[in-house]
CSV table of C-alpha atoms and ligand atoms in Angstrom, one decimal:
chain,number,residue,atom,x,y,z
A,1,MET,CA,233.1,44.7,-50.5
A,2,ASP,CA,231.1,41.6,-49.4
A,3,VAL,CA,231.7,38.3,-51.1
A,4,TYR,CA,229.2,35.3,-51.0
A,5,ILE,CA,229.3,31.6,-51.6
A,6,VAL,CA,226.6,31.0,-54.1
A,7,GLY,CA,227.3,27.4,-55.2
A,8,SER,CA,228.9,24.5,-53.4
A,9,GLY,CA,229.4,20.8,-54.1
A,10,MET,CA,231.6,17.9,-53.3
A,11,THR,CA,232.0,14.3,-54.3
A,12,SER,CA,231.6,11.5,-51.8
A,13,LEU,CA,235.0,10.6,-50.3
A,14,GLY,CA,236.7,7.3,-50.2
A,15,LYS,CA,239.2,5.0,-52.0
A,16,PHE,CA,238.2,5.0,-55.7
A,17,PRO,CA,240.9,3.3,-57.8
A,18,ASP,CA,238.8,3.7,-60.9
A,19,ARG,CA,238.0,7.3,-60.5
A,20,PRO,CA,240.6,9.7,-62.1
A,21,LEU,CA,241.2,13.2,-60.9
A,22,ARG,CA,239.5,14.7,-64.0
A,23,ALA,CA,236.3,12.7,-63.3
A,24,MET,CA,236.2,13.8,-59.7
A,25,THR,CA,236.8,17.4,-60.7
A,26,ALA,CA,234.0,17.3,-63.2
A,27,MET,CA,231.6,15.8,-60.6
A,28,ALA,CA,232.4,18.5,-58.0
A,29,VAL,CA,232.1,21.4,-60.5
A,30,GLU,CA,228.9,20.1,-61.9
A,31,LYS,CA,227.4,20.0,-58.4
A,32,ALA,CA,228.6,23.5,-57.5
A,33,LEU,CA,227.2,24.9,-60.8
A,34,ALA,CA,223.8,23.2,-60.3
A,35,ASP,CA,223.7,24.4,-56.7
A,36,SER,CA,224.3,28.0,-57.9
A,37,GLY,CA,221.6,27.8,-60.5
A,38,LEU,CA,223.9,28.3,-63.4
A,39,ASP,CA,223.4,25.9,-66.3
A,40,ASN,CA,226.9,26.6,-67.8
A,41,PRO,CA,230.2,28.0,-66.6
A,42,SER,CA,230.4,30.9,-69.0
A,43,SER,CA,230.0,33.6,-66.3
A,44,ILE,CA,233.0,32.3,-64.3
A,45,GLU,CA,235.7,34.9,-64.7
A,46,ALA,CA,238.6,33.2,-62.9
A,47,ALA,CA,239.4,29.9,-61.3
A,48,TRP,CA,241.7,28.4,-58.7
A,49,PHE,CA,242.6,24.7,-58.6
A,50,SER,CA,244.2,23.2,-55.5
A,51,ASN,CA,246.0,19.8,-55.7
A,52,THR,CA,249.2,18.6,-54.0
A,53,ARG,CA,250.3,15.2,-55.2
A,54,GLN,CA,249.4,14.4,-58.8
A,55,ALA,CA,252.8,15.8,-60.0
A,56,LEU,CA,254.5,13.4,-57.6
A,57,LEU,CA,252.4,10.3,-58.1
A,58,GLU,CA,251.2,10.5,-61.7
A,59,GLY,CA,253.9,12.5,-63.4
A,60,GLN,CA,251.3,15.2,-64.1
A,61,ASN,CA,252.7,18.5,-65.1
A,62,GLY,CA,252.2,21.9,-63.4
A,63,ILE,CA,249.0,22.8,-65.3
A,64,ARG,CA,246.7,20.4,-63.5
A,65,GLY,CA,243.9,23.0,-63.2
A,66,GLU,CA,243.9,23.8,-66.9
A,67,VAL,CA,243.9,20.1,-67.8
A,68,ALA,CA,241.3,19.0,-65.2
A,69,LEU,CA,238.8,21.9,-65.8
A,70,ARG,CA,238.8,21.7,-69.6
A,71,SER,CA,236.5,18.7,-69.5
A,72,SER,CA,234.0,20.9,-67.5
A,73,GLY,CA,234.0,23.4,-70.3
A,74,ILE,CA,236.2,25.9,-68.3
A,75,SER,CA,239.0,27.4,-70.3
A,76,GLY,CA,240.2,30.7,-71.7
A,77,ILE,CA,239.9,32.4,-68.3
A,78,PRO,CA,242.8,32.9,-65.8
A,79,ILE,CA,243.3,29.5,-64.0
A,80,THR,CA,245.7,29.5,-61.1
A,81,ASN,CA,247.2,26.2,-59.7
A,82,VAL,CA,247.6,26.2,-56.0
A,83,GLU,CA,250.0,23.9,-54.0
A,84,ASN,CA,250.2,24.8,-50.3
A,85,ALA,CA,250.2,21.3,-48.8
A,86,CYS,CA,247.1,20.3,-46.8
A,87,ALA,CA,246.1,24.0,-46.7
A,88,SER,CA,245.9,24.2,-50.5
A,89,GLY,CA,242.1,24.3,-50.7
A,90,SER,CA,241.7,27.2,-48.3
A,91,THR,CA,244.7,29.0,-49.9
A,92,GLY,CA,242.9,28.9,-53.3
A,93,PHE,CA,239.7,30.2,-51.5
A,94,ALA,CA,241.7,33.0,-49.9
A,95,ASN,CA,243.2,34.0,-53.3
A,96,ALA,CA,239.8,33.9,-55.1
A,97,LEU,CA,238.4,36.1,-52.3
A,98,ALA,CA,241.2,38.6,-52.7
A,99,TYR,CA,240.6,38.8,-56.5
A,100,LEU,CA,236.9,39.5,-56.0
A,101,LYS,CA,237.4,42.0,-53.1
A,102,ALA,CA,240.0,43.8,-55.2
A,103,GLY,CA,237.3,44.3,-57.9
A,104,PHE,CA,239.0,42.3,-60.7
A,105,GLY,CA,235.9,40.3,-61.3
A,106,GLU,CA,232.4,39.4,-60.0
A,107,VAL,CA,232.3,35.5,-60.2
A,108,ALA,CA,235.1,33.1,-59.3
A,109,LEU,CA,235.4,29.3,-59.0
A,110,VAL,CA,237.6,27.5,-56.4
A,111,VAL,CA,238.2,23.8,-56.9
A,112,GLY,CA,240.1,21.3,-54.7
A,113,ALA,CA,240.8,17.8,-56.0
A,114,GLU,CA,243.1,15.0,-54.8
A,115,LYS,CA,243.7,11.4,-55.8
A,116,MET,CA,245.7,9.8,-53.0
A,117,PHE,CA,244.9,6.0,-53.2
A,118,PHE,CA,247.2,4.1,-55.5
A,119,PRO,CA,247.0,0.4,-54.4
A,120,ASP,CA,249.8,-0.5,-56.7
A,121,ASN,CA,252.1,2.2,-55.4
A,122,ARG,CA,251.6,2.1,-51.6
A,123,ASP,CA,255.2,3.2,-51.0
A,124,GLY,CA,254.8,6.3,-53.2
A,125,MET,CA,251.4,7.0,-51.6
A,126,PHE,CA,253.1,7.3,-48.1
A,127,ARG,CA,256.4,8.8,-49.3
A,128,ALA,CA,254.6,11.8,-51.0
A,129,PHE,CA,253.7,13.3,-47.6
A,130,LYS,CA,257.4,14.2,-47.1
A,131,GLY,CA,257.1,16.7,-49.9
A,132,SER,CA,255.2,19.0,-47.6
A,133,THR,CA,258.3,19.6,-45.3
A,134,ASP,CA,261.7,21.2,-45.8
A,135,VAL,CA,263.2,18.0,-47.2
A,136,LEU,CA,266.8,19.4,-46.9
A,137,GLU,CA,266.4,20.2,-43.2
A,138,PHE,CA,264.0,17.3,-42.4
A,139,ASP,CA,266.3,15.2,-40.1
A,140,SER,CA,267.3,18.1,-37.9
A,141,GLN,CA,263.7,19.4,-37.7
A,142,ILE,CA,262.4,15.9,-36.7
A,143,ASP,CA,265.2,15.7,-34.0
A,144,ALA,CA,264.1,19.0,-32.6
A,145,LEU,CA,260.5,17.9,-32.4
A,146,LEU,CA,261.4,14.6,-30.8
A,147,SER,CA,263.4,16.4,-28.1
A,148,LEU,CA,260.4,18.6,-27.4
A,149,ALA,CA,258.4,15.4,-26.8
A,150,LYS,CA,260.8,13.7,-24.5
A,151,GLY,CA,258.8,14.6,-21.4
A,152,MET,CA,256.3,11.9,-22.5
A,153,PRO,CA,258.3,8.9,-23.6
A,154,ILE,CA,256.7,6.2,-25.8
A,155,PRO,CA,255.7,3.2,-23.6
A,156,ASP,CA,257.9,0.1,-23.9
A,157,GLY,CA,256.8,-2.4,-26.5
A,158,VAL,CA,254.6,0.0,-28.6
A,159,GLU,CA,255.8,-0.3,-32.2
A,160,PRO,CA,254.8,2.1,-35.0
A,161,ALA,CA,253.0,0.9,-38.0
A,162,ALA,CA,255.3,-0.3,-40.8
A,163,GLU,CA,253.6,2.0,-43.4
A,164,ARG,CA,252.5,5.5,-42.3
A,165,SER,CA,252.6,9.1,-43.3
A,166,VAL,CA,255.5,11.0,-41.8
A,167,PHE,CA,252.9,13.5,-40.5
A,168,MET,CA,251.6,10.9,-38.0
A,169,ASP,CA,255.1,11.0,-36.4
A,170,ILE,CA,255.2,14.8,-36.5
A,171,TYR,CA,251.7,15.2,-34.9
A,172,ALA,CA,252.6,12.4,-32.4
A,173,ALA,CA,255.6,14.4,-31.2
A,174,PHE,CA,253.3,17.5,-30.8
A,175,ALA,CA,250.8,15.4,-28.9
A,176,ARG,CA,253.4,14.0,-26.5
A,177,TYR,CA,254.6,17.6,-25.8
A,178,HIS,CA,251.1,18.7,-25.0
A,179,MET,CA,250.5,15.6,-22.8
A,180,ALA,CA,253.7,16.4,-20.8
A,181,ARG,CA,253.0,20.1,-20.5
A,182,TYR,CA,249.2,20.1,-19.8
A,183,GLY,CA,248.3,16.6,-18.7
A,184,THR,CA,246.3,15.8,-21.9
A,185,THR,CA,245.7,12.0,-22.0
A,186,GLN,CA,245.6,9.4,-24.8
A,187,ARG,CA,242.0,8.7,-23.8
A,188,GLN,CA,241.1,12.4,-24.4
A,189,ILE,CA,242.7,12.1,-27.8
A,190,ALA,CA,240.7,8.9,-28.5
A,191,ALA,CA,237.5,10.8,-27.4
A,192,VAL,CA,238.0,13.3,-30.2
A,193,ALA,CA,238.2,10.4,-32.7
A,194,SER,CA,235.2,8.6,-31.2
A,195,LYS,CA,233.1,11.8,-31.4
A,196,ASN,CA,234.1,12.5,-35.0
A,197,HIS,CA,233.4,9.0,-36.1
A,198,HIS,CA,230.0,9.3,-34.5
A,199,HIS,CA,229.3,12.5,-36.4
A,200,SER,CA,230.2,10.9,-39.7
A,201,THR,CA,227.4,8.3,-39.3
A,202,MET,CA,225.2,11.2,-40.2
A,203,ASN,CA,227.2,12.3,-43.3
A,204,PRO,CA,226.4,10.3,-46.4
A,205,ASP,CA,229.5,11.7,-48.2
A,206,ALA,CA,231.9,10.5,-45.5
A,207,GLN,CA,234.5,7.9,-46.2
A,208,TYR,CA,233.8,6.0,-43.0
A,209,GLN,CA,230.2,6.0,-41.6
A,210,PHE,CA,230.6,3.7,-38.6
A,211,ASP,CA,230.6,4.4,-34.8
A,212,LEU,CA,233.7,3.7,-32.8
A,213,THR,CA,233.7,3.8,-29.0
A,214,ILE,CA,236.7,5.3,-27.1
A,215,GLU,CA,237.7,1.8,-26.2
A,216,GLU,CA,237.6,0.7,-29.8
A,217,VAL,CA,239.6,3.7,-30.9
A,218,LEU,CA,242.3,2.8,-28.3
A,219,ALA,CA,242.3,-0.8,-29.3
A,220,ASP,CA,242.8,-0.1,-33.0
A,221,LYS,CA,246.2,-0.8,-34.7
A,222,PRO,CA,249.0,1.4,-33.3
A,223,VAL,CA,250.3,3.9,-35.9
A,224,SER,CA,252.6,6.3,-34.0
A,225,TRP,CA,252.2,6.5,-30.2
A,226,PRO,CA,249.9,7.9,-28.8
A,227,PHE,CA,247.9,7.4,-32.1
A,228,THR,CA,246.1,4.4,-33.3
A,229,ARG,CA,244.7,4.1,-36.8
A,230,ALA,CA,241.3,5.5,-35.9
A,231,MET,CA,243.0,8.7,-34.6
A,232,CYS,CA,244.7,9.3,-38.0
A,233,ALA,CA,243.2,10.8,-41.1
A,234,PRO,CA,242.9,8.1,-43.8
A,235,ILE,CA,244.1,8.0,-47.4
A,236,SER,CA,241.2,9.6,-49.4
A,237,ASP,CA,240.2,10.5,-52.9
A,238,GLY,CA,237.7,13.3,-53.6
A,239,ALA,CA,237.0,16.8,-54.8
A,240,ALA,CA,235.0,19.9,-54.0
A,241,ALA,CA,234.1,23.1,-55.8
A,242,MET,CA,232.7,26.4,-54.8
A,243,LEU,CA,231.3,29.5,-56.7
A,244,LEU,CA,232.0,32.9,-55.1
A,245,CYS,CA,230.5,36.2,-56.2
A,246,THR,CA,230.5,39.8,-55.1
A,247,GLY,CA,227.5,41.6,-53.7
A,248,SER,CA,227.0,43.3,-57.1
A,249,ALA,CA,226.5,39.9,-58.8
A,250,LEU,CA,224.3,38.4,-56.1
A,251,LYS,CA,221.1,39.1,-58.0
A,252,ARG,CA,222.2,36.6,-60.7
A,253,PHE,CA,222.0,33.8,-58.1
A,254,ASN,CA,219.6,32.6,-55.5
A,255,ALA,CA,220.3,35.2,-52.8
A,256,ASP,CA,218.3,33.4,-50.1
A,257,ARG,CA,220.8,30.5,-50.1
A,258,ALA,CA,224.0,32.7,-50.4
A,259,VAL,CA,226.4,32.5,-47.5
A,260,ARG,CA,228.5,35.6,-46.7
A,261,VAL,CA,232.3,35.3,-46.3
A,262,ALA,CA,233.0,37.3,-43.1
A,263,SER,CA,236.8,36.9,-43.1
A,264,CYS,CA,239.6,34.7,-44.3
A,265,ALA,CA,243.2,34.9,-42.8
A,266,LEU,CA,246.0,32.9,-44.3
A,267,VAL,CA,249.3,32.9,-42.4
A,268,SER,CA,252.6,31.0,-42.5
A,269,SER,CA,254.8,29.6,-39.8
A,270,THR,CA,257.5,31.6,-37.9
A,271,ASP,CA,260.7,30.7,-36.0
A,272,ARG,CA,258.8,31.0,-32.7
A,273,ASP,CA,260.1,29.6,-29.5
A,274,PRO,CA,258.5,26.1,-29.2
A,275,ASP,CA,256.9,26.9,-25.8
A,276,ASP,CA,255.4,30.2,-27.1
A,277,LEU,CA,252.0,28.8,-28.1
A,278,ASP,CA,250.5,32.3,-28.1
A,279,ASN,CA,252.3,32.7,-31.4
A,280,HIS,CA,251.3,29.3,-32.8
A,281,VAL,CA,250.5,29.6,-36.5
A,282,GLY,CA,246.9,28.5,-35.8
A,283,ARG,CA,246.5,31.1,-33.0
A,284,ARG,CA,247.8,33.9,-35.2
A,285,ALA,CA,245.4,32.9,-38.0
A,286,ALA,CA,242.4,32.8,-35.6
A,287,LEU,CA,243.1,36.2,-34.1
A,288,ARG,CA,243.4,37.8,-37.5
A,289,ALA,CA,240.2,36.2,-38.7
A,290,TYR,CA,238.2,37.3,-35.7
A,291,GLU,CA,239.6,40.8,-36.0
A,292,GLN,CA,238.6,41.0,-39.7
A,293,ALA,CA,235.1,39.6,-39.0
A,294,GLY,CA,234.6,41.8,-35.9
A,295,VAL,CA,233.4,38.9,-33.7
A,296,GLY,CA,235.0,36.6,-31.2
A,297,PRO,CA,234.9,32.8,-30.5
A,298,GLU,CA,231.9,33.1,-28.2
A,299,ALA,CA,229.8,34.1,-31.3
A,300,MET,CA,230.6,30.9,-33.2
A,301,SER,CA,227.9,28.3,-33.7
A,302,VAL,CA,229.8,25.5,-35.4
A,303,ALA,CA,233.4,24.8,-36.4
A,304,GLU,CA,235.3,22.5,-38.9
A,305,VAL,CA,238.9,22.1,-37.8
A,306,HIS,CA,241.8,20.3,-39.3
A,307,ASP,CA,241.9,17.0,-37.4
A,308,ALA,CA,244.6,15.3,-39.5
A,309,THR,CA,245.1,13.5,-36.2
A,310,ALA,CA,242.7,13.5,-33.2
A,311,PHE,CA,245.3,15.5,-31.2
A,312,ALA,CA,245.2,18.3,-33.8
A,313,GLU,CA,241.6,19.1,-32.9
A,314,ILE,CA,242.6,19.5,-29.3
A,315,ILE,CA,245.3,22.1,-30.0
A,316,GLN,CA,243.2,23.9,-32.7
A,317,ILE,CA,240.1,24.4,-30.4
A,318,GLU,CA,242.5,26.0,-28.0
A,319,ASN,CA,243.9,28.2,-30.9
A,320,LEU,CA,240.4,29.2,-31.9
A,321,GLY,CA,239.8,30.4,-28.3
A,322,PHE,CA,237.0,27.9,-27.5
A,323,CYS,CA,238.8,27.1,-24.3
A,324,PRO,CA,241.9,28.2,-22.4
A,325,ARG,CA,245.3,26.9,-23.5
A,326,GLY,CA,245.8,23.3,-22.3
A,327,GLU,CA,242.1,22.5,-21.8
A,328,GLY,CA,241.3,21.1,-25.2
A,329,GLY,CA,241.2,17.6,-23.9
A,330,ALA,CA,239.0,18.5,-20.9
A,331,MET,CA,236.7,20.4,-23.2
A,332,THR,CA,236.3,17.4,-25.4
A,333,ASP,CA,235.5,15.2,-22.3
A,334,SER,CA,232.8,17.7,-21.3
A,335,GLY,CA,230.8,17.0,-24.5
A,336,ALA,CA,230.9,20.7,-25.5
A,337,THR,CA,232.4,19.9,-28.9
A,338,ALA,CA,229.9,17.2,-29.8
A,339,LEU,CA,226.7,17.8,-31.8
A,340,GLY,CA,224.2,19.2,-29.2
A,341,GLY,CA,227.1,20.7,-27.2
A,342,ARG,CA,228.1,24.4,-26.8
A,343,ILE,CA,230.1,24.6,-30.0
A,344,PRO,CA,229.9,21.5,-32.2
A,345,VAL,CA,233.3,20.8,-33.8
A,346,ASN,CA,233.6,18.7,-37.0
A,347,PRO,CA,229.9,17.8,-37.4
A,348,SER,CA,230.9,16.4,-40.8
A,349,GLY,CA,233.0,13.7,-39.2
A,350,GLY,CA,236.2,15.7,-39.6
A,351,LEU,CA,239.2,14.6,-41.6
A,352,LEU,CA,239.5,11.5,-39.3
A,353,SER,CA,236.3,9.9,-40.5
A,354,LYS,CA,234.8,12.0,-43.4
A,355,GLY,CA,238.2,11.7,-45.1
A,356,HIS,CA,241.2,13.9,-46.0
A,357,PRO,CA,241.9,14.3,-49.8
A,358,VAL,CA,244.5,16.8,-48.9
A,359,GLY,CA,244.3,19.5,-51.6
A,360,ALA,CA,240.5,19.4,-51.4
A,361,THR,CA,240.0,19.4,-47.6
A,362,GLY,CA,239.9,23.2,-47.1
A,363,ILE,CA,237.0,23.5,-49.6
A,364,ILE,CA,235.3,20.5,-48.2
A,365,GLN,CA,235.3,22.1,-44.7
A,366,LEU,CA,233.7,25.3,-46.2
A,367,HIS,CA,231.2,23.2,-48.0
A,368,GLU,CA,230.1,21.6,-44.7
A,369,LEU,CA,229.8,25.0,-43.0
A,370,THR,CA,227.9,26.4,-46.0
A,371,THR,CA,225.5,23.5,-45.7
A,372,GLN,CA,225.2,24.1,-41.9
A,373,LEU,CA,224.5,27.9,-42.3
A,374,ARG,CA,221.8,27.1,-45.0
A,375,GLY,CA,220.2,24.7,-42.5
A,376,GLU,CA,220.5,21.8,-44.9
A,377,ALA,CA,222.7,19.4,-42.9
A,378,GLY,CA,220.0,16.9,-42.1
A,379,ALA,CA,220.6,14.7,-39.1
A,380,ARG,CA,223.9,16.5,-38.3
A,381,GLN,CA,222.4,20.0,-38.4
A,382,VAL,CA,223.6,22.3,-35.7
A,383,ASP,CA,220.6,24.2,-34.2
A,384,ASN,CA,220.4,27.9,-35.1
A,385,ALA,CA,223.8,28.0,-36.9
A,386,ARG,CA,224.6,31.7,-37.5
A,387,TRP,CA,228.4,32.0,-37.5
A,388,ALA,CA,230.7,29.3,-38.7
A,389,ILE,CA,234.5,29.0,-38.6
A,390,ALA,CA,237.0,26.7,-40.4
A,391,GLU,CA,240.7,26.1,-39.7
A,392,ASN,CA,242.8,24.4,-42.4
A,393,GLY,CA,246.5,23.7,-41.8
A,394,GLY,CA,249.2,22.3,-44.0
A,395,GLY,CA,252.8,21.2,-44.2
A,396,PHE,CA,255.4,21.3,-41.4
A,397,LEU,CA,258.1,23.9,-40.7
A,398,GLY,CA,259.8,24.6,-37.4
A,399,TYR,CA,257.4,23.6,-34.7
A,400,GLU,CA,254.1,24.0,-36.5
A,401,GLU,CA,252.1,23.7,-39.7
A,402,ALA,CA,253.8,25.7,-42.5
A,403,ALA,CA,250.5,27.4,-43.5
A,404,THR,CA,247.1,27.8,-41.8
A,405,THR,CA,243.9,29.5,-42.9
A,406,VAL,CA,241.0,30.5,-40.6
A,407,THR,CA,237.8,31.4,-42.4
A,408,ILE,CA,234.6,32.8,-40.8
A,409,LEU,CA,231.3,32.6,-42.6
A,410,GLY,CA,227.8,33.9,-41.9
A,411,GLY,CA,226.7,36.6,-39.5
A,412,GLU,CA,223.8,37.9,-41.6
B,501,LIG,C1,248.8,18.8,-42.2
B,501,LIG,C2,248.1,17.5,-42.5
B,501,LIG,O1,247.0,17.4,-42.8
B,501,LIG,S1,249.1,16.1,-42.5
B,501,LIG,C3,248.0,14.8,-42.8
B,501,LIG,C4,248.0,14.3,-44.1
B,501,LIG,N1,247.4,12.9,-44.2
B,501,LIG,C5,248.1,11.9,-43.7
B,501,LIG,O2,249.2,12.1,-43.3
B,501,LIG,C6,247.5,10.5,-43.8
B,501,LIG,C7,247.8,9.7,-42.5
B,501,LIG,N2,247.3,8.4,-42.7
B,501,LIG,C8,248.1,7.3,-42.8
B,501,LIG,O3,249.3,7.4,-42.9
B,501,LIG,C9,247.4,5.9,-43.0
B,501,LIG,O4,246.0,6.1,-43.4
B,501,LIG,C10,247.4,5.1,-41.7
B,501,LIG,C11,248.9,4.7,-41.4
B,501,LIG,C12,246.7,5.8,-40.6
B,501,LIG,C13,246.6,3.8,-42.0
B,501,LIG,O5,247.2,3.1,-43.0
B,501,LIG,P1,246.9,1.6,-43.3
B,501,LIG,O6,247.1,0.8,-42.0
B,501,LIG,O7,247.6,1.2,-44.5
B,501,LIG,O8,245.4,1.5,-43.5
B,501,LIG,P2,244.6,1.5,-44.7
B,501,LIG,O9,244.6,2.9,-45.3
B,501,LIG,O10,245.0,0.4,-45.7
B,501,LIG,O11,243.1,1.2,-44.2
B,501,LIG,C14,242.8,-0.1,-43.8
B,501,LIG,C15,241.4,-0.1,-43.1
B,501,LIG,O12,241.6,0.5,-41.8
B,501,LIG,C16,240.5,1.3,-41.5
B,501,LIG,N3,240.8,2.7,-41.3
B,501,LIG,C17,241.8,3.4,-41.9
B,501,LIG,N4,241.8,4.7,-41.4
B,501,LIG,C18,240.8,4.8,-40.6
B,501,LIG,C19,240.2,5.8,-39.8
B,501,LIG,N5,240.8,7.1,-39.9
B,501,LIG,N6,239.2,5.6,-39.0
B,501,LIG,C20,238.6,4.4,-39.0
B,501,LIG,N7,239.1,3.3,-39.7
B,501,LIG,C21,240.2,3.5,-40.5
B,501,LIG,C22,239.5,1.1,-42.6
B,501,LIG,O13,238.6,0.0,-42.3
B,501,LIG,C23,240.4,0.8,-43.8
B,501,LIG,O14,239.7,0.0,-44.7
B,501,LIG,P3,239.6,0.5,-46.2
B,501,LIG,O15,240.9,0.2,-46.9
B,501,LIG,O16,238.5,-0.3,-46.8
B,501,LIG,O17,239.4,2.0,-46.2
């Protein structure tokens, strides 16, 4: 059974100390409903609500979805709260898709909302990231990662930032491993950041809309070597919402603007050998999504990948099969992943520059791809976009993200 995206909306992203989670949720839902042509939510049969940190930072309880959606007039229907670290948005999407494909209903809503910026609680703001790891095994897992990275030692005199998310250290260790094994350079990692910052100058919803040259990225404040601040996703507030329906309900919406969901593969990490990148969680998700959709990487027109750090984009374009293993840095250097290149990656500006409100990110990526496939992306529009792919990863377990979703849209 085919499922379609028939309504999509997001808030602008940024640091909004005066904007509570409920207000952002209501803004995103209102936009998605308006986009779908519905003037009220009464035909929504089930909803998924993705959020990772309000329980930690605001003492909210476990019924965030029921609470936040009530002000949008959504109640009485099944509402499922989703927490799967930075992959929460796409996990909600995968579950809504399964519900529709199984025939339980015809119209479903997926919402991701996150409030991360608490200027009066900076310590808590950074500490909350650790909740997306195995906190009981954390020290031994970090030690294992650091030993993996020892082939590329941190240069003398480079100090980490005093305040940072633990994920910047985790991704830095992965990056150093990749540098030692494949010769990836810090400059190539900076090139990803420079490209994505340039893309975000064309995205009015992006948190940062300024250009940064590779030299400016390299000269920014060190966070965790090889990363500077401009190579790290920022602290962001924001929300996104999406209405999905089955083919049988499509006639109730504007079918011309509907976007088909071709596949969606959610997988979790394994105890793989650290050198066995053929079984990397991102690679396994990509292979499964391509198989379900019946297409391969060569068919893709545009991608949104989870660049929580600039290095992450390098390994994920390898996992998605856009280039051979180890050549993600060289592919970035070639310009193939920039707008106008062979396969533009993160035309939205990516997490690095558009922003990364973690529980909402998976849906924000799909919002961008929906906009691209509809031909409505303005200055950042990818020519003749027909197939689009998103990769959304979250948490840390073993030697990889704890969860990864790859979703393919379009093809009709
Ligand atoms: C699987 C996963 O997805 S894990 C990833 C989850 N997300 C994270 O872990 C978040 C990682 N980020 C961080 O830890 C922090 O944002 C840091 C350490 C990179 C930067 O923190 P700070 O130095 O405190 O910077 P701060 O957030 O106060 O920003 C200060 C200024 O730096 C600049 N800046 C911050 N981030 C960026 C960026 N990505 N690009 C360009 N400029 C930036 C902005 O001008 C910002 O100004 P603003 O406050 O008006 O927005």
